[in-house]
């Protein structure tokens, strides 16, 4: 579904991605693991057009999208839930969801109802403004907003960041449901243990390179992953 | 805790003293080469009177006013919260009542009726002229700039350029400039409207497309420069624009449709009605725009441009659109002014003019159509009043001191404007809730 070949991204003099290659197949949850500053967010921003790669290329569903502009990515079928959520703080919950469907033609009221079924708390808060929601609610809103664009591939950047364990469980359950309903997911997480339990495959990034990738179950038992990303609090 | 509180008091006292000292110097006598310190000593030493009640010297008055200001400021901080909640309640009750459609339409009809009757209620020729030239036209300009500044969140400091383009286009197509009118035909002023709108919009797009990629501050500087460039062109392209003397042969609006023949002459009232019609059309258009898909895109861009991009909004496209709509409104206002006054001079298209319009928008409430209309009416009426019946010692150029002071007071007590837009209101609300740090900046003594 998605193939990245030797993609290089620079911020001025800093090279954030040194030619990374990986792929995501239809129906999978793939997770990107890595320390702070490894380049995970940069990878996702590149995959939603916010930073075009200086070299290399990106294929999505057989189409070259390397040079496609950011605002066209939702129409391609790629949705991005950015790091830090970035919901529109002064818009109401409902307006936030509606703007997620900005590029769609025709009625989206069915989808709005589905979002409210998936996230009942958002229905309660529908007339409240986004900035007044709790962190967990904002994360749900950010995911809901991306889903309103009907993506076939959803990019999630640290959806569990700063949330209480119970909310994290809910978010992870919902990510599973999103995959089951047919949307492929590329998940960036610090919470490696939980991400690997949910994912089908994973890649490990270090300093702007992908150092290795494998099935999630293999990674869970991999000595390097266990040492660096899982610490001691995981028994398998 | 106690010490922090005390130091905040000292800070406020000094701010009040400093503010009044500056005001004192600004309103004081000028110095001269012979007596270089006269401006300073005169500012503080001259005799003065407080509202004609008691005679004293300027420095006493200054000290007194500074203490009053400090007192009011402190009182606002102490009781401000109660006052704010009380006023919010008092304001929101009638506001809630205005939410229903019939009430809103009823109010619109009443306002319209008053607007239509106004020339019959106010017959002073000064005010009749001011109602057209200084109020109705400025309402149009404020409505236009509001699309750029309020809806799309772009800072345009060269708004006057598009107004000038509209005015000069009118002169051009009606044959009032040294350069020949298009095709040698002297068009009726009504034909100037679409041409001026198209030219203003076109120059808005040409200027906007490359510069709107830039972030806020750069845009302000580029538009500032553009405003100056247009004025310089108007001044120096003597063979085309008539140079610094401008032109004074622009004809009035006239209508010849079948048996209907009407000439808008020298009296302001017919122009008043014509302008009111245009104002209503623009208000209706901008209201629709605000609630359209385009309006939602502007809101999203204003709040978070990157997030807007990732939900599929092309920021550049919508910014250029806002810029062009604002520009064409200014161009249109230029047509009205040029036709009504028959004359244009480059010296009337100044940076001060752009800033004046910006003040109307900020004062009225950025992003609120009702607000900017009201803001334009209030401020322009006020400045016309000062011109008509000036208080002792008032010079026309002092106006900007008063406007500046008014804005400072506004920023403290009503930062979202006279009639805040729903969204700006929330923005301030968020800041007060602690999402921003506005509150700390304002009070200086939050824990
Ligand atoms: N806008 C930018 N300008 C310059 N350098 C940047 C920019 N954004 C990121 N970088 C740099 O690029 C590298 C990768 O950053 P990135 O945000 O992709 O890391 P990350 O893996 O998402 O980290 P984290 O887990 O902390 O979110 C870092 O060295 C960072 O400092
Ligand atoms: Mg990151």
XYZ file of C-alpha atoms and ligand atoms in Angstrom:
715
model
C 0.000 0.000 0.000
C 2.731 2.450 1.037
C 6.359 2.177 -0.023
C 9.119 4.553 0.997
C 12.428 4.327 -0.881
C 15.618 5.950 0.376
C 13.834 9.081 1.575
C 16.049 11.933 2.776
C 14.620 14.900 4.686
C 16.694 17.901 5.740
C 15.830 20.866 7.898
C 18.308 23.386 6.602
C 21.720 22.009 7.518
C 20.315 19.252 9.745
C 19.574 15.954 8.073
C 16.665 14.414 9.941
C 16.156 11.347 7.739
C 19.162 9.662 6.101
C 17.494 7.690 3.346
C 14.907 5.518 5.030
C 13.015 2.711 3.292
C 10.063 0.749 4.586
C 6.632 -0.395 3.576
C 3.156 -0.713 4.986
C 0.739 -3.316 3.648
C -3.013 -3.080 3.362
C -4.820 -3.917 6.606
C -1.769 -3.819 8.880
C -0.880 -1.872 11.949
C 2.780 -0.966 11.602
C 4.595 0.765 14.426
C 7.661 3.009 14.311
C 9.744 2.908 17.483
C 12.683 5.096 18.393
C 14.172 7.419 20.948
C 13.406 11.142 21.097
C 14.698 12.890 18.016
C 15.083 9.682 16.017
C 12.975 11.110 13.206
C 9.608 9.435 13.749
C 7.517 12.600 13.555
C 9.550 13.780 10.600
C 8.713 10.526 8.823
C 4.999 11.040 9.410
C 5.173 14.681 8.348
C 6.889 13.580 5.169
C 4.130 11.032 4.560
C 1.488 13.744 4.772
C 3.289 16.206 2.544
C 4.292 18.690 5.240
C 7.976 18.109 4.400
C 8.799 16.932 0.910
C 11.825 14.619 0.861
C 14.958 16.050 -0.781
C 15.569 12.727 -2.468
C 14.059 9.285 -2.585
C 10.418 8.643 -3.300
C 7.101 7.681 -1.795
C 4.554 5.426 -3.499
C 1.011 5.205 -2.208
C -1.331 2.659 -3.803
C 0.898 2.545 -6.859
C 0.971 6.311 -7.274
C 4.068 8.484 -6.822
C 3.164 11.029 -4.130
C 6.684 12.294 -3.405
C 5.993 15.833 -4.565
C 2.281 16.036 -3.735
C 1.267 19.103 -1.701
C 0.150 18.649 1.893
C -3.447 19.742 1.462
C -4.013 17.067 -1.204
C -3.097 14.144 1.030
C -6.522 13.763 2.609
C -7.979 13.369 -0.876
C -5.389 10.693 -1.621
C -6.644 8.725 1.377
C -3.950 9.479 3.949
C -5.024 10.958 7.275
C -2.575 12.419 9.810
C -3.106 12.744 13.554
C -0.187 15.019 14.376
C 2.049 15.034 17.417
C 0.409 17.159 20.114
C -3.051 16.660 18.529
C -3.351 20.157 17.085
C -7.120 20.336 17.191
C -8.627 23.757 16.455
C -8.950 25.182 19.980
C -11.731 27.708 19.374
C -13.891 25.524 17.196
C -16.484 23.334 18.829
C -16.035 19.593 18.883
C -18.579 19.251 16.107
C -16.905 21.950 13.976
C -13.573 20.198 14.441
C -15.065 16.951 13.178
C -16.823 18.665 10.295
C -13.685 20.368 9.098
C -12.062 16.946 8.917
C -14.459 16.286 6.031
C -13.437 19.521 4.299
C -12.459 17.959 1.007
C -15.355 15.533 0.793
C -18.309 16.143 -1.422
C -21.821 15.338 -0.350
C -23.208 14.557 3.065
C -21.035 13.337 5.901
C -23.689 13.182 8.621
C -23.518 9.361 8.730
C -19.822 9.569 9.487
C -20.432 12.170 12.156
C -22.853 9.777 13.843
C -20.315 6.966 13.572
C -17.675 9.139 15.237
C -20.082 9.831 18.078
C -20.672 6.086 18.425
C -16.941 5.394 18.523
C -16.280 8.294 20.902
C -19.429 8.779 23.032
C -17.671 11.431 25.126
C -17.377 13.644 22.041
C -21.119 13.492 21.575
C -21.624 14.809 25.092
C -19.165 17.601 24.405
C -20.215 18.362 20.847
C -21.015 22.052 21.508
C -17.959 22.655 23.686
C -14.859 24.202 22.235
C -11.863 21.999 21.550
C -9.510 23.976 23.770
C -11.567 23.136 26.839
C -11.343 19.356 26.398
C -9.084 17.139 28.483
C -5.978 15.674 26.882
C -7.646 12.328 26.270
C -10.727 13.930 24.758
C -8.543 16.082 22.540
C -6.716 12.982 21.325
C -10.021 11.309 20.496
C -11.118 14.444 18.704
C -7.898 14.540 16.696
C -8.387 10.911 15.671
C -12.043 11.548 14.877
C -11.162 14.571 12.786
C -8.684 12.544 10.726
C -11.198 9.709 10.294
C -13.780 12.172 8.957
C -11.598 12.447 5.857
C -12.196 8.705 5.243
C -8.514 7.747 5.100
C -7.380 4.343 3.917
C -4.079 4.922 5.703
C -4.042 6.623 9.103
C -0.813 8.105 10.495
C -0.853 8.364 14.290
C 1.874 10.316 16.097
C 2.171 9.332 19.769
C -1.534 9.078 20.521
C -0.824 7.982 24.106
C 1.414 10.934 24.960
C 0.633 12.367 28.381
C -2.481 10.296 28.990
C -3.522 8.212 31.992
C -3.130 4.426 31.571
C -6.879 3.853 31.423
C -7.323 6.371 28.598
C -4.314 4.885 26.823
C -6.027 1.474 26.917
C -9.146 3.014 25.377
C -7.130 4.716 22.649
C -5.295 1.492 21.812
C -8.570 -0.437 21.714
C -9.965 2.122 19.291
C -6.864 1.906 17.087
C -7.513 -1.836 16.888
C -11.114 -1.165 15.888
C -9.993 1.293 13.217
C -7.789 -1.392 11.691
C -10.603 -3.950 11.899
C -12.894 -1.593 10.020
C -10.431 -1.620 7.118
C -8.122 1.348 7.675
C -4.407 0.654 7.631
C -2.495 2.265 10.503
C 1.058 3.562 10.824
C 1.616 4.162 14.537
C 4.449 6.125 16.139
C 4.763 5.333 19.840
C 6.999 5.796 22.851
C 4.916 3.200 24.606
C 6.712 0.369 22.815
C 5.293 -2.566 24.757
C 1.685 -1.690 24.175
C 2.304 -0.656 20.561
C 4.043 -3.948 19.749
C 1.259 -5.994 21.323
C -1.256 -4.302 19.060
C 0.829 -4.033 15.873
C 1.483 -6.595 13.157
C 4.962 -5.341 12.336
C 7.378 -2.726 13.558
C 10.464 -0.734 12.588
C 13.098 0.670 14.899
C 14.588 4.083 14.093
C 17.814 5.582 15.378
C 19.280 8.932 14.383
C 17.268 9.266 11.221
C 17.816 5.713 10.011
C 15.711 2.586 10.182
C 18.001 0.117 11.910
C 15.799 -2.936 11.666
C 12.249 -4.124 11.195
C 10.401 -7.343 11.940
C 7.065 -8.772 12.957
C 5.774 -7.350 16.174
C 5.987 -10.653 18.025
C 9.623 -11.075 17.033
C 10.420 -7.529 18.105
C 8.775 -8.128 21.472
C 11.289 -10.890 22.148
C 14.242 -9.214 20.410
C 17.081 -8.605 22.835
C 17.960 -5.134 21.465
C 14.356 -3.956 21.609
C 13.871 -5.387 25.085
C 16.991 -3.673 26.338
C 16.399 -0.230 24.873
C 12.664 0.225 24.448
C 10.947 -2.171 26.807
C 13.192 -1.797 29.824
C 12.485 -4.275 32.581
C 8.798 -3.822 33.127
C 7.786 -6.321 30.428
C 7.737 -10.048 30.970
C 6.814 -12.130 27.940
C 3.274 36.224 48.213
C 2.782 39.522 50.025
C 5.981 40.982 48.575
C 5.036 39.991 45.053
C 1.699 41.697 45.511
C 3.342 44.876 46.781
C 5.790 45.015 43.895
C 2.885 44.660 41.468
C 1.367 47.756 43.061
C 4.585 49.683 42.646
C 4.789 48.549 39.028
C 1.266 49.779 38.356
C 1.905 53.104 40.061
C 5.012 53.699 37.980
C 3.245 52.645 34.779
C 0.477 55.142 35.512
C 2.992 57.902 36.222
C 4.960 57.101 33.088
C 1.848 56.986 30.905
C 0.636 60.342 32.171
C 4.098 61.894 31.856
C 4.167 60.878 28.197
C 0.694 62.272 27.681
C 1.778 65.464 29.415
C 4.744 65.864 27.078
C 2.660 65.037 24.024
C 0.074 67.679 24.790
C 2.561 70.249 26.058
C 4.020 73.212 24.148
C 6.792 72.673 21.571
C 10.403 73.601 22.244
C 12.479 75.793 19.948
C 16.117 76.369 19.023
C 16.272 79.370 21.346
C 14.702 77.617 24.293
C 15.424 73.923 23.829
C 14.018 72.901 27.181
C 10.832 74.941 26.863
C 8.880 71.920 25.656
C 9.850 70.013 28.756
C 9.438 72.715 31.378
C 6.310 74.027 29.702
C 4.765 70.580 29.646
C 4.919 70.387 33.411
C 5.126 73.986 34.571
C 2.370 75.778 32.705
C -0.844 76.670 34.465
C -3.769 74.377 33.812
C -7.287 73.880 35.015
C -9.158 70.733 35.782
C -12.470 70.749 33.894
C -12.555 74.483 34.622
C -13.159 73.678 38.288
C -9.913 74.663 39.955
C -6.784 76.317 38.605
C -3.449 74.712 39.171
C -0.279 73.793 37.348
C 0.110 71.018 34.808
C 2.319 68.864 37.013
C -0.270 68.843 39.800
C -2.937 67.864 37.378
C -0.648 65.188 36.030
C 0.066 63.759 39.460
C -3.623 63.787 40.270
C -4.610 62.026 37.048
C -1.838 59.447 37.475
C -3.134 58.619 40.951
C -6.691 58.365 39.643
C -5.478 56.063 36.882
C -3.567 53.927 39.352
C -6.631 53.751 41.582
C -8.956 52.747 38.775
C -6.476 50.195 37.523
C -6.082 48.602 40.949
C -9.829 48.642 41.512
C -10.309 46.930 38.187
C -7.915 44.181 39.212
C -9.563 43.689 42.578
C -13.184 43.931 41.557
C -12.670 43.286 37.845
C -13.680 39.651 38.095
C -17.006 40.479 39.765
C -17.634 43.313 37.351
C -16.815 41.079 34.418
C -19.102 38.260 35.482
C -21.853 40.755 36.281
C -21.566 42.513 32.939
C -21.264 39.180 31.158
C -24.552 38.116 32.736
C -26.235 41.418 31.967
C -24.967 41.315 28.402
C -25.695 37.671 27.748
C -29.372 37.892 28.702
C -30.365 40.243 25.880
C -27.796 38.445 23.726
C -29.552 35.157 24.275
C -32.800 36.871 23.353
C -31.285 38.088 20.095
C -30.442 34.550 19.076
C -33.883 33.836 17.683
C -34.397 34.644 14.054
C -37.473 36.878 14.220
C -35.797 39.085 16.842
C -32.643 39.415 14.794
C -34.571 40.271 11.638
C -36.697 42.710 13.589
C -33.585 44.463 14.866
C -32.120 44.583 11.372
C -35.303 46.234 10.108
C -35.215 48.821 12.903
C -31.552 49.623 12.243
C -32.263 49.908 8.541
C -35.230 52.201 9.161
C -33.098 54.469 11.349
C -30.351 54.486 8.725
C -32.853 55.472 6.026
C -34.446 58.208 8.125
C -31.136 59.637 9.331
C -30.651 62.302 6.623
C -34.067 63.680 7.580
C -33.243 63.759 11.263
C -29.802 65.304 10.848
C -29.922 68.203 8.461
C -26.693 69.994 9.376
C -24.756 70.052 6.065
C -21.482 69.209 7.850
C -22.947 66.034 9.262
C -24.781 65.119 6.065
C -21.490 65.242 4.187
C -19.665 63.424 6.979
C -22.268 60.655 6.941
C -21.245 59.771 3.401
C -17.571 60.655 3.127
C -16.389 59.828 6.605
C -18.802 57.259 7.939
C -20.562 55.183 5.263
C -17.439 54.860 3.106
C -15.373 53.966 6.163
C -17.923 51.310 7.100
C -17.331 49.775 3.677
C -13.571 49.939 4.138
C -13.760 48.417 7.613
C -15.954 45.611 6.290
C -13.361 44.884 3.615
C -10.348 44.956 5.908
C -12.232 42.771 8.362
C -12.219 39.954 5.806
C -8.424 40.137 5.638
C -7.601 40.821 9.282
C -10.595 39.368 11.092
C -11.572 36.368 8.998
C -8.226 35.233 7.624
C -5.985 36.669 10.349
C -3.616 38.484 7.974
C -2.108 41.831 8.899
C -2.493 44.208 5.945
C -0.909 47.630 6.494
C -1.257 48.764 2.886
C -4.998 48.675 2.558
C -4.970 52.243 1.241
C -3.275 51.030 -1.947
C -6.405 49.270 -3.147
C -8.558 52.233 -2.211
C -6.271 54.432 -4.304
C -6.431 51.959 -7.172
C -10.218 52.125 -7.067
C -10.237 55.918 -6.990
C -7.725 56.307 -9.814
C -9.517 53.693 -11.900
C -12.688 55.747 -11.605
C -10.850 58.838 -12.747
C -9.302 56.885 -15.600
C -12.417 55.278 -17.067
C -14.449 58.472 -16.761
C -11.762 60.394 -18.619
C -10.625 62.618 -15.766
C -6.920 61.745 -15.915
C -4.275 63.110 -18.289
C -3.958 59.635 -19.739
C -6.672 58.661 -22.224
C -9.698 56.729 -20.995
C -9.916 53.119 -22.240
C -10.904 53.022 -25.956
C -11.264 56.788 -25.797
C -14.725 56.404 -24.263
C -15.693 58.352 -21.168
C -17.603 55.704 -19.252
C -20.381 56.269 -16.741
C -19.194 55.861 -13.141
C -21.253 52.715 -12.731
C -18.983 51.020 -15.269
C -16.055 52.032 -13.118
C -17.347 49.722 -10.381
C -16.623 46.362 -12.050
C -13.404 47.658 -13.593
C -12.121 49.065 -10.293
C -13.096 45.901 -8.437
C -11.341 43.775 -11.033
C -8.183 45.883 -10.976
C -8.040 46.062 -7.171
C -8.670 42.329 -6.939
C -6.073 41.654 -9.628
C -3.421 43.685 -7.850
C -4.428 41.992 -4.591
C -3.792 38.610 -6.179
C -0.524 39.692 -7.798
C 0.718 41.091 -4.504
C -0.769 38.327 -2.384
C 0.205 35.183 -4.267
C 3.953 35.514 -3.671
C 3.841 37.269 -0.289
C 1.136 35.298 1.469
C 3.541 32.367 1.618
C 5.410 34.479 4.149
C 4.556 34.518 7.826
C 2.674 37.356 9.521
C 5.304 40.023 10.115
C 6.737 39.857 6.628
C 3.309 40.276 5.116
C 2.742 43.420 7.177
C 5.990 44.901 5.875
C 5.358 43.986 2.245
C 1.852 45.485 2.312
C 3.208 48.574 4.045
C 5.687 48.992 1.208
C 3.040 48.418 -1.417
C 0.884 51.181 0.057
C 3.811 53.590 -0.150
C 4.680 52.518 -3.701
C 1.177 53.237 -4.956
C 1.230 56.710 -3.400
C 4.626 57.431 -4.927
C 3.397 56.283 -8.324
C 0.361 58.513 -8.025
C 2.582 61.434 -7.084
C 5.258 61.000 -9.710
C 3.638 59.564 -12.827
C 2.594 63.046 -13.782
C 1.513 62.247 -17.332
C -0.750 59.427 -16.196
C -2.103 60.394 -12.795
C -1.848 64.156 -12.844
C 0.902 64.096 -10.227
C 0.518 65.765 -6.874
C -2.364 67.935 -8.051
C -4.439 64.878 -8.823
C -7.636 65.586 -10.694
C -10.860 67.373 -9.941
C -12.952 66.578 -12.991
C -14.392 63.208 -12.060
C -18.096 63.197 -12.927
C -20.854 62.184 -10.528
C -22.761 58.941 -10.709
C -25.618 59.149 -13.165
C -28.283 56.721 -14.256
C -29.874 56.532 -17.708
C -32.053 53.470 -18.016
C -34.927 53.995 -20.451
C -37.086 56.758 -19.045
C -35.201 56.914 -15.731
C -32.640 59.707 -15.670
C -30.920 60.590 -12.432
C -27.756 62.508 -11.622
C -26.118 62.265 -8.233
C -25.174 65.879 -7.744
C -23.301 67.871 -5.173
C -25.681 67.216 -2.295
C -24.624 64.321 -0.084
C -28.037 62.755 0.619
C -28.447 60.868 -2.682
C -24.915 59.524 -2.201
C -25.842 58.500 1.290
C -28.654 56.306 0.011
C -26.500 54.876 -2.767
C -23.750 53.993 -0.295
C -26.227 52.487 2.164
C -27.441 50.144 -0.578
C -23.872 49.048 -1.230
C -23.149 48.640 2.483
C -26.179 46.354 2.834
C -25.085 44.280 -0.147
C -21.568 43.916 1.259
C -22.810 43.012 4.742
C -25.119 40.357 3.286
C -22.332 38.982 1.097
C -19.797 38.826 3.909
C -22.291 37.220 6.297
C -22.870 34.444 3.765
C -19.137 34.121 3.221
C -18.440 33.906 6.945
C -20.696 30.895 7.350
C -19.666 29.219 4.127
C -17.011 26.584 3.528
C -14.608 29.407 2.756
C -15.313 31.036 6.114
C -14.605 27.790 7.920
C -11.351 27.398 6.015
C -10.292 30.899 7.132
C -11.057 30.071 10.746
C -9.012 26.892 10.532
C -6.041 28.673 8.957
C -6.180 31.406 11.579
C -6.199 28.898 14.402
C -3.575 26.443 13.171
C -2.229 26.634 9.681
C -0.446 23.292 9.728
C -3.477 21.462 11.073
C -5.593 23.215 8.450
C -3.269 21.942 5.764
C -3.483 18.402 6.998
C -7.286 18.381 6.911
C -6.999 19.341 3.256
C -7.221 23.142 3.232
C -4.868 24.939 0.860
C -3.785 27.885 3.024
C -2.341 29.941 0.197
C -5.505 29.705 -1.864
C -7.775 30.887 0.930
C -5.433 33.619 2.096
C -5.143 35.020 -1.410
C -8.921 34.839 -1.629
C -9.361 36.860 1.568
C -6.759 39.337 0.450
C -8.402 39.782 -2.942
C -11.879 40.190 -1.456
C -10.586 42.824 0.951
C -8.752 44.575 -1.871
C -11.796 44.670 -4.111
C -13.934 46.120 -1.319
C -11.386 48.900 -0.857
C -11.307 49.431 -4.624
C -15.048 49.757 -4.614
C -14.953 52.271 -1.770
C -12.465 54.212 -3.879
C -15.028 54.458 -6.679
C -17.630 55.859 -4.309
C -15.296 58.446 -2.780
C -13.850 59.579 -6.121
C -17.305 59.978 -7.667
C -18.763 61.716 -4.680
C -15.967 64.255 -4.205
C -15.015 64.558 -7.910
C -11.423 65.006 -6.821
C -8.499 62.818 -5.872
C -5.081 63.777 -4.544
C -2.182 61.413 -3.888
C -1.707 63.068 -0.507
C -4.961 61.566 0.774
C -3.661 58.002 0.314
C -1.349 57.704 3.290
C -0.166 55.058 5.696
C -2.188 56.884 8.319
C -5.290 56.078 6.303
C -4.528 52.334 6.360
C -3.924 52.507 10.073
C -7.140 54.404 10.622
C -9.112 51.589 8.973
C -7.207 49.015 11.009
C -8.151 50.904 14.174
C -11.829 50.722 13.190
C -11.576 46.950 12.788
C -9.653 46.336 15.997
C -11.855 48.692 17.989
C -15.087 47.214 16.635
C -14.022 43.606 17.090
C -11.938 41.671 14.574
C -13.984 39.082 12.750
C -17.331 40.475 13.861
C -19.313 42.141 11.088
C -21.650 43.906 13.496
C -18.607 44.945 15.496
C -16.634 46.544 12.692
C -19.696 48.377 11.366
C -20.379 49.738 14.832
C -16.677 50.457 15.401
C -16.472 52.443 12.171
C -19.599 54.424 13.042
C -18.489 55.167 16.606
C -14.894 56.148 15.848
C -15.633 58.115 12.708
C -18.508 59.944 14.363
C -16.227 60.713 17.294
C -13.414 62.057 15.138
C -15.876 64.106 13.078
C -17.311 65.486 16.267
C -13.823 66.550 17.380
C -13.362 68.235 14.019
C -16.745 69.951 14.119
C -16.680 71.136 17.727
C -13.030 70.897 18.795
C -12.263 71.182 22.519
C -9.877 73.982 23.467
C -6.440 73.472 22.005
C -7.427 70.540 19.821
C -5.619 70.282 16.493
C -6.810 67.859 13.794
C -3.504 65.995 13.942
C -4.093 65.285 17.635
C -6.754 62.776 16.619
C -4.250 59.940 16.578
C -3.211 60.588 20.171
C -6.828 60.131 21.174
C -7.248 57.049 18.995
C -4.069 55.565 20.408
C -5.184 56.153 23.978
C -8.598 54.696 23.154
C -7.003 51.534 21.778
C -4.786 51.111 24.834
C -7.802 51.373 27.110
C -9.679 48.924 24.859
C -6.865 46.390 25.002
C -7.021 46.442 28.792
C -10.759 46.331 29.321
C -12.240 44.871 26.149
C -9.420 43.209 24.249
C -11.736 41.468 21.787
C -13.352 44.712 20.655
C -16.649 46.496 21.075
C -18.741 43.589 19.790
C -16.421 40.601 19.907
C -16.893 37.860 17.377
C -18.007 34.634 18.972
C -14.656 33.025 18.340
C -12.452 35.899 19.531
C -14.509 35.955 22.671
C -13.633 32.324 23.258
C -9.997 33.017 22.521
C -9.889 35.573 25.317
C -11.884 33.191 27.498
C -9.257 30.515 26.971
C -6.525 32.946 27.871
C -8.279 33.850 31.101
C -8.793 30.219 31.957
C -5.050 29.834 31.897
C -4.629 28.260 28.460
C -2.599 31.314 27.573
C -0.806 33.684 29.895
C -2.770 36.808 29.096
C -4.069 36.994 32.642
C -0.645 36.988 34.188
C 0.510 39.667 31.814
C -2.478 41.812 32.663
C -2.490 41.548 36.413
C 1.124 40.828 37.146
C 0.161 39.280 40.447
C -1.386 35.912 39.760
C 0.134 33.238 41.998
N 11.357 22.174 12.233
C 12.565 21.647 12.501
N 13.682 22.376 12.237
C 14.906 21.858 12.498
N 15.119 20.652 12.997
C 14.047 19.885 13.273
C 12.709 20.347 13.036
N 11.852 19.382 13.409
C 12.614 18.360 13.850
N 13.932 18.648 13.764
C 15.046 17.771 14.127
O 14.894 16.576 13.405
C 15.216 15.442 14.204
C 14.039 14.486 14.225
O 12.933 15.094 14.868
P 11.534 14.371 15.042
O 10.570 15.385 15.577
O 11.172 13.690 13.803
O 11.867 13.314 16.171
P 10.893 12.259 16.885
O 11.475 10.912 16.615
O 9.511 12.467 16.525
O 11.129 12.616 18.404
P 10.104 12.625 19.636
O 9.994 11.227 20.122
O 10.786 13.480 20.648
O 8.828 13.196 19.163
C 15.561 15.994 15.565
O 16.970 16.041 15.655
C 14.987 17.382 15.579
O 15.769 18.239 16.372
Mg 7.843 13.123 17.511
